[in-house]
Amino acid sequence: MRKKTQRTHIGGQAVIQGVMMLSKCGMATAVRDDTGEMQTEAIRLTPPEQQAKWKRLPFVRGVVSFVSSLVLGMGALMRSSDVAFTTEEEEPSNLSKWMTEKLKVSVGEILSVISTILGVVLALALFLLLPNYLTSLIADAAPAIGGTGSIWYNLIDGGFRLVIFLCYILFTLLFKSLRETYQYHGAEHNTINCYEYGDELTVENVKKASRLHDRCGTTFIFLVLIVSILIFALVNWALAALHWVTGIGWADDIISFIVKIIFLPVVAGISYEVLRLLSKTDSVLVLPLKAPGYLLQKLTTREPDDPMIECAIAAFKKAKEMEDDPNSPERSFVTETKLSKLLETMKSRFEKRGIDASDAEWIVSLTLDIPRSALSQERIVSRKECREIVNIFDERMTGRPLWYIFGDTDFCGCKIKVDERVLIPRPETELLVRQALAALKDGDSMLDLCTGSGAIAVAVAVEAAKKKSVTIVGADISEDALEVARENARINQASVTFVKADLFDGIRGKFDLITANPPYIKSGEIASLDQEVRDFEPRIALDGGEDGLDFYRRIAERIRRYIVRGGMCIMECGEGQAQEIIRIFRETARCDFAMVVRDDAGVERIVKIGF
């Protein structure tokens, strides 16, 4: 085998039509669905160093690793089956609908639980009960072997477990689906080895890598079987020495079975430590200890094809990405699922990323075209619906604002188109619109400075047109923003004229009302804004200068030339800015009066200046 230039603790397992890779910080699974498309799931995990110290103690960590790997692996296996075997747009059965609505569980969940229980029962029967029963028959036929405390009895018992394990593996090779799973197992090993060789993770490079790996689960099971022979022999000897053996065959078998169950964690812990030590060296001196595991891997791995390798590479890269980047987003499989489960998963992952959990409700509500108030009613989300929801969810996880993703938002009952060219109108800005409508009279004219998406101008125009005749002009320095504003006026059939202007530069005439929602965030605070604002919304619409008041000063300097006698200026401002803005307008614009309007949160949000 080639010398390895780098080591990784990333491990994995084959799942149905795919591969799961497990790192310290995350679990990534790549699966081919029934259309051949590769789907990826990524779940963030708590790294060992952040867990309780006792979980990292030698031998204890082996038990913890075994249990967690079993639980995570079984979960990944079940979810992979949902992806691989789902028929597109298959109508849920009446039983499935009834169970979802009444019992709040799906048929798939019940089958998963049943199959898990059956799997555990089968494992216990094959590897504990059956060997014990066969050994008892031999012991009864050959008394010289001795009872459960003799070394020969335990060697025969352990030998049967090894033979049964080998027969079990050979039996699985008869099934095509399981042989495919072994190919995915091979892809997992090839990919990890390729990385540890220091080669680039390409299909061609992975093909050249070995299918044998020191940390394989097959090798671990073999070690468990070997260690169990020694541990169970000691335990049975101790039971006999303590006179806990009754001499009654069936009673002793039950006692032996229970004791073996109790000592399984000990066996797992010791086996883990042995495997850990063996995997740290490539010395030929330990090759005899590794050889049995390698031979078994020859049976449980097969040469994968290119699509299988692609799955393994995708899973490995995502698992490593989650380890290297704490901000790497989680992903979900696209499968038929319960609405409540989908919402719970989305909210949980949004909260971990610092995204408002209510965005999950908006995504589901808008995608399924149902009111948010109806989201508490359980239903099955089809795979087609789930795919659309997950695509939006994944994009939102990048930090891109929700309303940019959907392309529009509701503002004062108007549909306002938004994208990265304009700021997304906030709910608190609706207060400015209400104040403007109250100030406008029939025949008045209005100028909306820093109009951006045109949300304020359009909303005022639409509502004012119901009762009065007004003339509205929207101005902005950005031609890109004006394109969006004109589109919004068209969509909402609003009579608004948009002009390119740097505040009052390029504006002609005087107006009865001037509105403005200018940039008012301090330059030094831009970097500390939420990602969705800082990285996606236009800085030109956010940055208000050193103290956030630059635009208010510029408006105050020239507003007298553009506002009629008796006119009013209504502006939105940031928290804590209102009183300073009033001072600026009193000193610079010599206004006749000024007042503040608080929003629903009690913040001084709107400044009204009279002339």
Coordinates of C-alpha atoms in Angstrom, one line a residue:
M1 CA 0.0 0.0 0.0
R2 CA 1.1 3.6 -0.8
K3 CA 2.6 5.7 2.0
K4 CA 0.1 8.2 3.3
T5 CA 1.2 11.8 3.5
Q6 CA -1.7 13.2 5.6
R7 CA -4.2 11.7 8.0
T8 CA -7.8 12.4 8.5
H9 CA -10.2 11.3 11.1
I10 CA -13.1 11.5 8.6
G11 CA -14.8 8.1 8.3
G12 CA -18.0 6.9 6.7
Q13 CA -20.2 4.2 5.6
A14 CA -22.2 3.1 2.6
V15 CA -25.9 3.9 2.5
I16 CA -28.5 3.0 0.0
Q17 CA -27.4 4.3 -3.3
G18 CA -24.8 6.6 -1.7
V19 CA -22.1 7.4 0.9
M20 CA -22.2 9.0 4.3
M21 CA -19.0 10.7 5.6
L22 CA -18.6 11.7 9.2
S23 CA -16.2 14.4 10.5
K24 CA -15.8 15.9 13.9
C25 CA -18.2 18.8 13.1
G26 CA -20.6 17.4 10.6
M27 CA -22.2 14.5 8.8
A28 CA -22.6 14.6 5.0
T29 CA -24.5 12.1 2.9
A30 CA -24.6 12.0 -0.9
V31 CA -27.3 9.8 -2.5
R32 CA -28.5 9.1 -6.0
D33 CA -32.3 9.4 -6.3
D34 CA -34.5 7.4 -8.6
T35 CA -33.8 9.8 -11.4
G36 CA -30.0 9.4 -11.1
E37 CA -29.6 12.9 -9.7
M38 CA -27.2 13.3 -6.7
Q39 CA -28.7 14.8 -3.6
T40 CA -26.6 15.9 -0.6
E41 CA -27.5 16.2 3.1
A42 CA -25.3 17.9 5.6
I43 CA -26.0 18.0 9.3
R44 CA -23.8 19.9 11.8
L45 CA -22.6 18.0 14.9
T46 CA -21.1 19.1 18.2
P47 CA -17.3 18.4 18.0
P48 CA -15.9 16.1 20.7
E49 CA -13.8 18.9 22.3
Q50 CA -17.1 20.7 23.1
Q51 CA -18.7 17.7 24.6
A52 CA -18.5 16.5 28.2
K53 CA -14.9 15.5 29.2
W54 CA -16.0 12.0 30.4
K55 CA -17.0 11.2 26.8
R56 CA -13.4 11.6 25.7
L57 CA -11.9 9.3 28.3
P58 CA -10.1 6.2 26.8
F59 CA -12.4 3.2 26.4
V60 CA -15.4 5.4 27.3
R61 CA -14.9 7.3 24.0
G62 CA -15.1 4.0 22.1
V63 CA -18.5 3.3 23.6
V64 CA -19.7 6.8 22.8
S65 CA -18.3 6.6 19.3
F66 CA -19.9 3.2 18.7
V67 CA -23.4 4.3 19.9
S68 CA -23.3 7.7 18.1
S69 CA -22.1 6.1 14.9
L70 CA -24.8 3.5 15.1
V71 CA -27.5 6.1 15.7
L72 CA -26.2 8.5 13.0
G73 CA -25.5 5.7 10.6
M74 CA -29.0 4.2 11.0
G75 CA -30.6 7.6 10.5
A76 CA -28.6 8.2 7.4
L77 CA -29.4 4.8 6.0
M78 CA -33.2 5.4 6.5
R79 CA -33.1 8.8 5.0
S80 CA -31.1 7.5 2.0
S81 CA -33.8 5.0 1.4
D82 CA -36.4 7.8 1.3
V83 CA -34.3 9.5 -1.5
A84 CA -33.4 6.4 -3.5
F85 CA -36.8 4.7 -3.6
T86 CA -39.3 7.6 -3.7
T87 CA -41.4 7.7 -6.9
E88 CA -41.9 11.2 -8.1
E89 CA -45.3 12.7 -7.3
E90 CA -46.8 9.5 -6.1
E91 CA -50.0 10.3 -4.3
P92 CA -49.9 9.5 -0.6
S93 CA -52.2 6.6 0.3
N94 CA -55.3 7.2 2.5
L95 CA -53.6 5.3 5.3
S96 CA -50.6 7.6 5.1
K97 CA -52.8 10.7 5.1
W98 CA -54.8 9.5 8.0
M99 CA -51.7 8.6 10.1
T100 CA -50.1 12.0 9.3
E101 CA -53.2 14.0 10.2
K102 CA -54.4 12.0 13.2
L103 CA -51.4 10.3 14.7
K104 CA -48.8 12.9 13.6
V105 CA -46.5 10.1 12.3
S106 CA -45.8 8.9 8.8
V107 CA -45.8 5.3 7.5
G108 CA -42.1 5.7 6.7
E109 CA -41.3 6.7 10.3
I110 CA -43.1 3.6 11.7
L111 CA -41.4 1.3 9.2
S112 CA -38.0 2.9 10.1
V113 CA -38.6 2.1 13.8
I114 CA -39.8 -1.4 13.1
S115 CA -36.9 -2.2 10.8
T116 CA -34.4 -0.8 13.4
I117 CA -35.9 -3.0 16.1
L118 CA -35.9 -6.1 13.8
G119 CA -32.3 -5.4 12.9
V120 CA -31.2 -5.2 16.5
V121 CA -33.1 -8.4 17.3
L122 CA -31.6 -10.2 14.3
A123 CA -28.1 -9.2 15.3
L124 CA -28.6 -10.4 18.9
A125 CA -30.1 -13.6 17.7
L126 CA -27.4 -14.3 15.1
F127 CA -24.3 -13.3 17.1
L128 CA -25.3 -14.0 20.7
L129 CA -28.2 -16.4 21.0
L130 CA -27.4 -18.8 18.1
P131 CA -23.7 -19.3 18.9
N132 CA -24.6 -19.8 22.6
Y133 CA -27.3 -22.3 21.6
L134 CA -25.0 -24.3 19.3
T135 CA -22.2 -24.3 21.8
S136 CA -24.5 -25.6 24.5
L137 CA -25.5 -28.5 22.2
I138 CA -21.9 -29.4 21.7
A139 CA -21.1 -29.1 25.4
D140 CA -24.0 -31.3 26.2
A141 CA -22.8 -33.9 23.7
A142 CA -19.1 -33.6 24.9
P143 CA -19.0 -33.0 28.6
A144 CA -15.2 -32.8 28.5
I145 CA -15.6 -29.3 27.0
G146 CA -16.8 -28.1 30.3
G147 CA -19.4 -25.5 31.3
T148 CA -19.7 -21.8 30.4
G149 CA -16.6 -21.0 32.5
S150 CA -14.2 -23.2 30.5
I151 CA -11.8 -21.8 27.9
W152 CA -12.9 -24.4 25.4
Y153 CA -16.6 -23.5 25.7
N154 CA -15.8 -19.9 25.1
L155 CA -13.5 -20.6 22.2
I156 CA -16.2 -22.7 20.5
D157 CA -18.8 -20.0 21.2
G158 CA -16.5 -17.3 19.7
G159 CA -15.7 -19.5 16.8
F160 CA -19.3 -19.9 15.9
R161 CA -19.7 -16.1 16.0
L162 CA -16.9 -15.7 13.5
V163 CA -18.3 -18.4 11.2
I164 CA -21.8 -16.9 11.4
F165 CA -20.4 -13.4 10.6
L166 CA -18.5 -14.8 7.6
C167 CA -21.5 -16.7 6.4
Y168 CA -23.7 -13.6 6.8
I169 CA -21.3 -11.6 4.6
L170 CA -21.2 -14.3 2.0
F171 CA -25.0 -14.5 2.0
T172 CA -25.4 -10.8 1.4
L173 CA -23.2 -11.1 -1.8
L174 CA -26.1 -13.1 -3.4
F175 CA -28.2 -9.9 -3.6
K176 CA -27.5 -7.3 -6.4
S177 CA -28.6 -4.4 -4.2
L178 CA -26.2 -5.3 -1.4
R179 CA -23.4 -5.8 -3.9
E180 CA -24.1 -2.2 -5.1
T181 CA -23.9 -1.1 -1.5
Y182 CA -20.5 -2.8 -1.2
Q183 CA -19.4 -0.8 -4.3
Y184 CA -20.4 2.4 -2.5
H185 CA -18.4 1.1 0.5
G186 CA -15.5 0.7 -1.8
A187 CA -16.0 4.3 -3.1
E188 CA -15.9 5.5 0.5
H189 CA -12.6 3.8 1.2
N190 CA -11.0 4.8 -2.1
T191 CA -11.9 8.5 -1.5
I192 CA -10.5 8.6 2.1
N193 CA -7.3 6.8 1.0
C194 CA -7.0 9.2 -2.0
Y195 CA -7.1 12.1 0.3
E196 CA -4.6 10.6 2.8
Y197 CA -2.2 9.9 -0.1
G198 CA -2.3 13.6 -0.8
D199 CA -3.8 13.3 -4.2
E200 CA -6.5 15.6 -5.6
L201 CA -10.0 14.2 -5.2
T202 CA -10.9 13.4 -8.7
V203 CA -12.7 10.4 -10.1
E204 CA -9.5 9.2 -11.8
N205 CA -7.3 9.6 -8.7
V206 CA -9.9 7.9 -6.4
K207 CA -10.1 4.9 -8.8
K208 CA -6.3 4.4 -8.3
A209 CA -6.6 4.4 -4.5
S210 CA -6.8 1.3 -2.3
R211 CA -10.2 -0.1 -1.2
L212 CA -8.7 -1.3 2.1
H213 CA -8.7 1.1 5.0
D214 CA -7.5 0.7 8.6
R215 CA -10.6 2.3 10.2
C216 CA -13.2 0.3 8.4
G217 CA -16.3 -0.8 10.3
T218 CA -15.8 -4.3 9.0
T219 CA -12.5 -4.5 10.8
F220 CA -14.1 -3.0 13.9
I221 CA -16.7 -5.7 13.9
F222 CA -14.0 -8.4 13.5
L223 CA -12.1 -6.9 16.4
V224 CA -15.3 -6.9 18.5
L225 CA -15.8 -10.6 17.8
I226 CA -12.2 -11.4 18.8
V227 CA -12.2 -9.2 21.9
S228 CA -15.6 -10.6 22.9
I229 CA -14.1 -14.1 23.0
L230 CA -11.6 -13.0 25.7
I231 CA -14.0 -10.7 27.6
F232 CA -16.9 -13.2 27.6
A233 CA -14.5 -16.0 28.7
L234 CA -13.4 -14.0 31.7
V235 CA -16.9 -13.1 32.5
N236 CA -18.2 -16.7 32.3
W237 CA -15.2 -17.8 34.3
A238 CA -16.0 -15.2 37.0
L239 CA -19.7 -16.3 37.1
A240 CA -18.6 -19.9 37.6
A241 CA -16.1 -18.9 40.3
L242 CA -18.8 -16.9 42.1
H243 CA -21.2 -19.8 41.9
W244 CA -23.6 -17.8 39.8
V245 CA -24.0 -20.8 37.5
T246 CA -27.1 -22.8 38.3
G247 CA -26.3 -25.9 36.4
I248 CA -29.7 -25.7 34.8
G249 CA -29.0 -25.3 31.0
W250 CA -31.7 -22.8 30.0
A251 CA -31.2 -20.7 33.2
D252 CA -27.4 -20.5 32.6
D253 CA -28.0 -19.6 28.9
I254 CA -30.3 -16.7 30.0
I255 CA -27.7 -15.5 32.6
S256 CA -24.9 -15.7 30.0
F257 CA -27.0 -13.8 27.4
I258 CA -27.8 -11.0 29.9
V259 CA -24.2 -10.7 31.0
K260 CA -23.0 -10.5 27.4
I261 CA -25.4 -7.7 26.7
I262 CA -24.2 -5.9 29.8
F263 CA -20.5 -6.3 28.8
L264 CA -21.0 -5.3 25.1
P265 CA -20.0 -1.6 25.8
V266 CA -16.8 -2.9 27.4
V267 CA -16.1 -5.0 24.3
A268 CA -16.8 -2.0 22.1
G269 CA -14.6 0.3 24.1
I270 CA -11.6 -2.0 24.0
S271 CA -12.1 -2.8 20.3
Y272 CA -12.2 0.9 19.5
E273 CA -8.9 1.6 21.3
V274 CA -7.2 -1.4 19.5
L275 CA -8.5 -0.1 16.1
R276 CA -7.3 3.4 17.0
L277 CA -3.8 2.2 17.7
L278 CA -3.6 0.0 14.6
S279 CA -4.7 2.9 12.4
K280 CA -1.9 5.1 13.5
T281 CA 0.9 3.1 12.0
D282 CA 1.7 1.5 8.7
S283 CA 4.4 -0.7 10.2
V284 CA 4.7 -4.2 8.8
L285 CA 5.0 -5.4 12.4
V286 CA 1.3 -4.9 12.9
L287 CA 0.3 -6.2 9.5
P288 CA -0.6 -9.6 10.9
L289 CA -3.1 -7.9 13.2
K290 CA -4.6 -5.9 10.3
A291 CA -4.6 -8.8 7.8
P292 CA -7.9 -10.4 8.9
G293 CA -9.7 -7.1 8.6
Y294 CA -8.2 -6.5 5.2
L295 CA -9.4 -9.9 4.0
L296 CA -12.9 -9.3 5.2
Q297 CA -12.8 -5.9 3.4
K298 CA -12.1 -7.7 0.2
L299 CA -15.6 -9.1 0.6
T300 CA -17.4 -6.0 1.9
T301 CA -16.0 -3.6 -0.7
R302 CA -16.1 -3.8 -4.5
E303 CA -14.7 -1.6 -7.2
P304 CA -17.1 1.4 -7.6
D305 CA -18.2 3.0 -10.9
D306 CA -17.8 6.7 -11.6
P307 CA -21.2 8.0 -10.3
M308 CA -20.6 6.1 -7.0
I309 CA -17.2 7.7 -6.7
E310 CA -18.8 11.1 -7.3
C311 CA -21.1 10.5 -4.4
A312 CA -18.2 9.6 -2.1
I313 CA -16.2 12.7 -3.2
A314 CA -19.1 15.0 -2.7
A315 CA -19.9 13.6 0.8
F316 CA -16.2 13.8 1.8
K317 CA -15.7 17.4 0.6
K318 CA -18.9 18.6 2.4
A319 CA -17.9 16.8 5.6
K320 CA -14.5 18.4 5.5
E321 CA -15.9 21.8 4.6
M322 CA -18.1 21.7 7.7
E323 CA -15.1 20.9 9.7
D324 CA -13.0 23.7 8.2
D325 CA -15.7 26.3 8.0
P326 CA -18.1 26.8 11.0
N327 CA -20.4 28.8 8.7
S328 CA -20.7 26.0 6.1
P329 CA -24.5 25.6 5.7
E330 CA -26.5 22.5 6.5
R331 CA -28.5 20.9 3.7
S332 CA -31.5 18.6 3.6
F333 CA -32.5 15.8 1.3
V334 CA -35.5 16.4 -1.0
T335 CA -38.0 13.8 -0.1
E336 CA -41.7 13.5 0.8
T337 CA -42.0 14.6 4.4
K338 CA -44.4 15.9 7.0
L339 CA -45.0 19.6 7.1
S340 CA -44.2 19.9 10.8
K341 CA -41.0 18.0 10.5
L342 CA -39.9 20.1 7.5
L343 CA -40.6 23.3 9.4
E344 CA -38.9 22.1 12.6
T345 CA -35.7 21.3 10.6
M346 CA -35.7 24.5 8.8
K347 CA -36.3 26.7 11.9
S348 CA -33.6 24.8 13.8
R349 CA -31.0 25.3 11.1
F350 CA -32.0 29.0 10.6
E351 CA -31.5 29.6 14.3
K352 CA -28.1 28.1 14.2
R353 CA -27.1 30.4 11.4
G354 CA -28.6 33.5 13.2
I355 CA -31.5 33.7 10.7
D356 CA -34.9 34.6 11.8
A357 CA -36.9 31.4 12.3
S358 CA -40.0 33.1 10.9
D359 CA -38.4 33.0 7.5
A360 CA -39.0 29.2 7.4
E361 CA -42.7 29.9 7.8
W362 CA -42.7 32.5 5.0
I363 CA -40.9 30.1 2.7
V364 CA -43.3 27.3 3.3
S365 CA -46.4 29.5 3.2
L366 CA -45.5 31.3 0.0
T367 CA -44.3 28.1 -1.8
L368 CA -47.3 26.0 -0.9
D369 CA -49.6 29.0 -1.2
I370 CA -51.2 28.5 2.2
P371 CA -51.6 31.2 5.0
R372 CA -49.0 31.1 7.8
S373 CA -52.0 30.6 10.2
A374 CA -52.6 27.2 8.5
L375 CA -49.1 25.9 9.0
S376 CA -50.1 24.1 12.2
Q377 CA -52.4 21.8 10.2
E378 CA -50.4 18.6 9.5
R379 CA -50.0 17.5 5.9
I380 CA -47.6 15.7 3.6
V381 CA -45.3 17.8 1.5
S382 CA -44.6 16.1 -1.8
R383 CA -41.1 15.7 -3.1
K384 CA -41.7 18.3 -5.8
E385 CA -42.9 20.8 -3.3
C386 CA -40.1 19.9 -0.9
R387 CA -37.5 20.4 -3.7
E388 CA -38.8 23.9 -4.3
I389 CA -38.8 24.7 -0.6
V390 CA -35.3 23.2 -0.1
N391 CA -33.9 25.2 -3.0
I392 CA -35.1 28.4 -1.5
F393 CA -34.0 27.3 2.0
D394 CA -30.5 26.6 0.7
E395 CA -30.2 30.0 -1.0
R396 CA -31.5 31.7 2.2
M397 CA -28.8 29.8 4.2
T398 CA -26.1 31.6 2.1
G399 CA -27.4 34.8 3.7
R400 CA -29.2 36.2 0.7
P401 CA -32.3 38.1 1.9
L402 CA -35.6 36.2 1.6
W403 CA -37.4 38.8 -0.5
Y404 CA -34.5 39.0 -3.0
I405 CA -34.9 35.2 -3.4
F406 CA -38.7 35.5 -4.0
G407 CA -38.1 38.7 -6.1
D408 CA -40.8 40.8 -4.4
T409 CA -42.3 41.7 -1.1
D410 CA -45.6 43.2 0.1
F411 CA -45.5 46.9 1.1
C412 CA -48.7 48.7 2.1
G413 CA -50.7 46.2 0.1
C414 CA -48.6 46.7 -3.0
K415 CA -46.4 44.1 -4.7
I416 CA -42.9 45.6 -4.7
K417 CA -40.3 44.0 -6.9
V418 CA -36.8 43.9 -5.2
D419 CA -33.4 42.6 -6.0
E420 CA -29.8 43.6 -5.2
R421 CA -30.2 46.9 -7.0
V422 CA -32.5 48.3 -4.3
L423 CA -33.0 48.2 -0.5
I424 CA -35.8 46.0 0.7
P425 CA -38.6 48.2 2.1
R426 CA -39.1 47.6 5.9
P427 CA -42.4 47.3 7.7
E428 CA -41.6 50.4 9.8
T429 CA -41.5 52.5 6.6
E430 CA -45.2 51.9 6.1
L431 CA -45.6 54.5 8.9
L432 CA -44.0 57.1 6.6
V433 CA -46.6 56.3 3.9
R434 CA -49.5 56.7 6.3
Q435 CA -48.1 60.1 7.5
A436 CA -47.7 61.2 3.8
L437 CA -51.2 60.2 2.9
A438 CA -52.6 62.1 5.9
A439 CA -50.6 65.2 4.8
L440 CA -51.6 65.2 1.1
K441 CA -54.5 67.2 -0.1
D442 CA -56.3 67.0 -3.5
G443 CA -54.2 68.6 -6.1
D444 CA -50.9 68.5 -4.1
S445 CA -47.6 67.5 -5.5
M446 CA -45.1 65.2 -3.8
L447 CA -41.4 64.5 -4.2
D448 CA -39.9 61.3 -2.9
L449 CA -36.1 61.6 -2.5
C450 CA -33.9 58.5 -2.4
T451 CA -36.8 56.6 -3.8
G452 CA -34.9 53.3 -4.4
S453 CA -37.5 50.6 -5.3
G454 CA -40.1 53.3 -5.5
A455 CA -42.0 51.6 -2.7
I456 CA -43.0 54.9 -0.9
A457 CA -44.0 56.7 -4.0
V458 CA -45.9 53.8 -5.5
A459 CA -47.8 53.0 -2.3
V460 CA -48.8 56.7 -1.8
A461 CA -49.8 57.0 -5.4
V462 CA -52.0 53.8 -5.3
E463 CA -53.8 54.8 -2.1
A464 CA -54.1 58.5 -2.9
A465 CA -55.6 57.8 -6.3
K466 CA -58.7 56.3 -4.6
K467 CA -59.7 59.7 -3.1
K468 CA -57.7 62.6 -4.5
S469 CA -55.6 63.7 -7.5
V470 CA -51.9 64.2 -6.7
T471 CA -48.7 64.5 -8.7
I472 CA -45.9 62.3 -7.5
V473 CA -42.2 62.4 -8.5
G474 CA -39.6 59.8 -7.4
A475 CA -35.9 60.7 -7.5
D476 CA -32.8 58.6 -7.1
I477 CA -29.1 58.8 -8.1
S478 CA -29.0 55.1 -9.2
E479 CA -30.3 54.3 -12.7
D480 CA -30.5 50.7 -11.7
A481 CA -32.8 51.5 -8.8
L482 CA -34.9 53.7 -11.1
E483 CA -35.4 50.7 -13.4
V484 CA -36.8 48.7 -10.5
A485 CA -39.0 51.7 -9.4
R486 CA -40.5 52.1 -12.9
E487 CA -41.3 48.4 -13.0
N488 CA -43.0 48.6 -9.6
A489 CA -45.1 51.6 -10.8
R490 CA -46.1 49.5 -13.9
I491 CA -47.0 46.4 -11.9
N492 CA -49.1 48.4 -9.4
Q493 CA -50.6 50.8 -12.1
A494 CA -49.3 53.7 -10.1
S495 CA -49.0 57.2 -11.6
V496 CA -45.4 58.2 -10.6
T497 CA -42.7 60.0 -12.6
F498 CA -39.2 58.8 -11.8
V499 CA -36.2 61.0 -12.5
K500 CA -32.5 60.6 -12.0
A501 CA -31.3 63.1 -9.4
D502 CA -28.7 63.4 -6.7
L503 CA -31.1 64.6 -4.0
F504 CA -32.2 68.1 -5.4
D505 CA -29.7 68.2 -8.3
G506 CA -31.8 67.6 -11.4
I507 CA -35.1 68.5 -9.7
R508 CA -37.3 71.3 -11.0
G509 CA -40.2 73.0 -9.4
K510 CA -41.6 73.1 -5.8
F511 CA -43.6 70.5 -4.0
D512 CA -46.3 70.5 -1.3
L513 CA -44.8 67.4 0.3
I514 CA -41.2 66.0 0.2
T515 CA -40.7 62.5 1.6
A516 CA -37.3 60.8 2.1
N517 CA -36.0 57.6 3.6
P518 CA -32.3 58.4 3.0
P519 CA -29.3 56.3 4.1
Y520 CA -28.8 56.8 7.8
I521 CA -26.5 54.1 9.1
K522 CA -23.1 55.2 10.3
S523 CA -20.2 54.3 8.1
G524 CA -18.4 52.6 10.9
E525 CA -21.4 50.4 11.7
I526 CA -21.8 48.9 8.2
A527 CA -19.4 46.1 8.9
S528 CA -21.3 45.0 11.9
L529 CA -24.7 44.7 10.2
D530 CA -26.3 41.4 9.6
Q531 CA -24.9 39.5 6.7
E532 CA -28.0 39.7 4.7
V533 CA -27.9 43.5 4.9
R534 CA -24.1 44.0 4.8
D535 CA -23.3 41.6 1.9
F536 CA -26.4 41.9 -0.3
E537 CA -28.2 45.2 0.0
P538 CA -26.6 48.2 -1.8
R539 CA -24.2 50.1 0.4
I540 CA -25.3 53.3 -1.4
A541 CA -28.7 52.9 0.2
L542 CA -27.3 52.3 3.7
D543 CA -24.3 54.5 4.3
G544 CA -25.2 57.8 5.9
G545 CA -21.7 59.0 6.6
E546 CA -19.7 59.2 9.8
D547 CA -22.7 60.0 12.0
G548 CA -25.4 58.7 9.7
L549 CA -26.8 62.2 9.1
D550 CA -25.0 63.4 6.0
F551 CA -28.1 63.2 3.8
Y552 CA -30.3 65.0 6.3
R553 CA -27.8 67.9 6.3
R554 CA -27.8 68.1 2.5
I555 CA -31.6 68.0 2.4
A556 CA -31.8 70.7 5.0
E557 CA -29.4 73.0 3.1
R558 CA -31.5 73.1 -0.1
I559 CA -35.1 72.2 0.8
R560 CA -36.3 75.7 1.0
R561 CA -35.9 76.1 -2.7
Y562 CA -38.1 73.1 -3.5
I563 CA -40.9 73.2 -1.0
V564 CA -43.9 75.5 -1.1
R565 CA -45.0 77.8 1.7
G566 CA -47.0 75.6 4.1
G567 CA -45.4 72.5 2.7
M568 CA -44.1 69.6 4.8
C569 CA -41.1 67.3 4.7
I570 CA -41.6 63.8 6.2
M571 CA -38.5 61.6 6.7
E572 CA -37.6 58.3 8.2
C573 CA -34.6 58.1 10.5
G574 CA -32.7 55.6 12.7
E575 CA -33.1 55.1 16.4
G576 CA -31.7 58.0 18.4
Q577 CA -31.4 60.3 15.4
A578 CA -34.7 62.2 15.4
Q579 CA -33.8 65.1 17.8
E580 CA -30.5 65.8 16.1
I581 CA -32.3 65.9 12.7
I582 CA -34.8 68.4 14.1
R583 CA -31.9 70.6 15.4
I584 CA -30.3 70.5 11.9
F585 CA -33.5 71.6 10.2
R586 CA -34.2 74.3 12.7
E587 CA -30.7 75.8 12.3
T588 CA -30.1 75.2 8.6
A589 CA -33.5 75.2 7.0
R590 CA -35.2 77.6 9.4
C591 CA -38.3 75.4 9.6
D592 CA -41.5 76.7 11.2
F593 CA -42.2 73.5 13.3
A594 CA -40.9 70.0 13.8
M595 CA -42.3 66.9 15.4
V596 CA -41.6 63.2 15.9
V597 CA -43.8 60.2 15.3
R598 CA -42.9 57.0 17.1
D599 CA -43.3 53.5 15.5
D600 CA -45.1 50.5 17.1
A601 CA -41.9 49.7 19.0
G602 CA -41.9 53.2 20.6
V603 CA -38.8 54.3 18.6
E604 CA -38.7 57.9 17.3
R605 CA -39.0 56.8 13.6
I606 CA -40.5 59.6 11.6
V607 CA -39.5 63.3 11.6
K608 CA -42.1 65.8 10.3
I609 CA -40.8 69.3 9.3
G610 CA -43.2 72.2 8.5
F611 CA -42.4 75.3 6.5

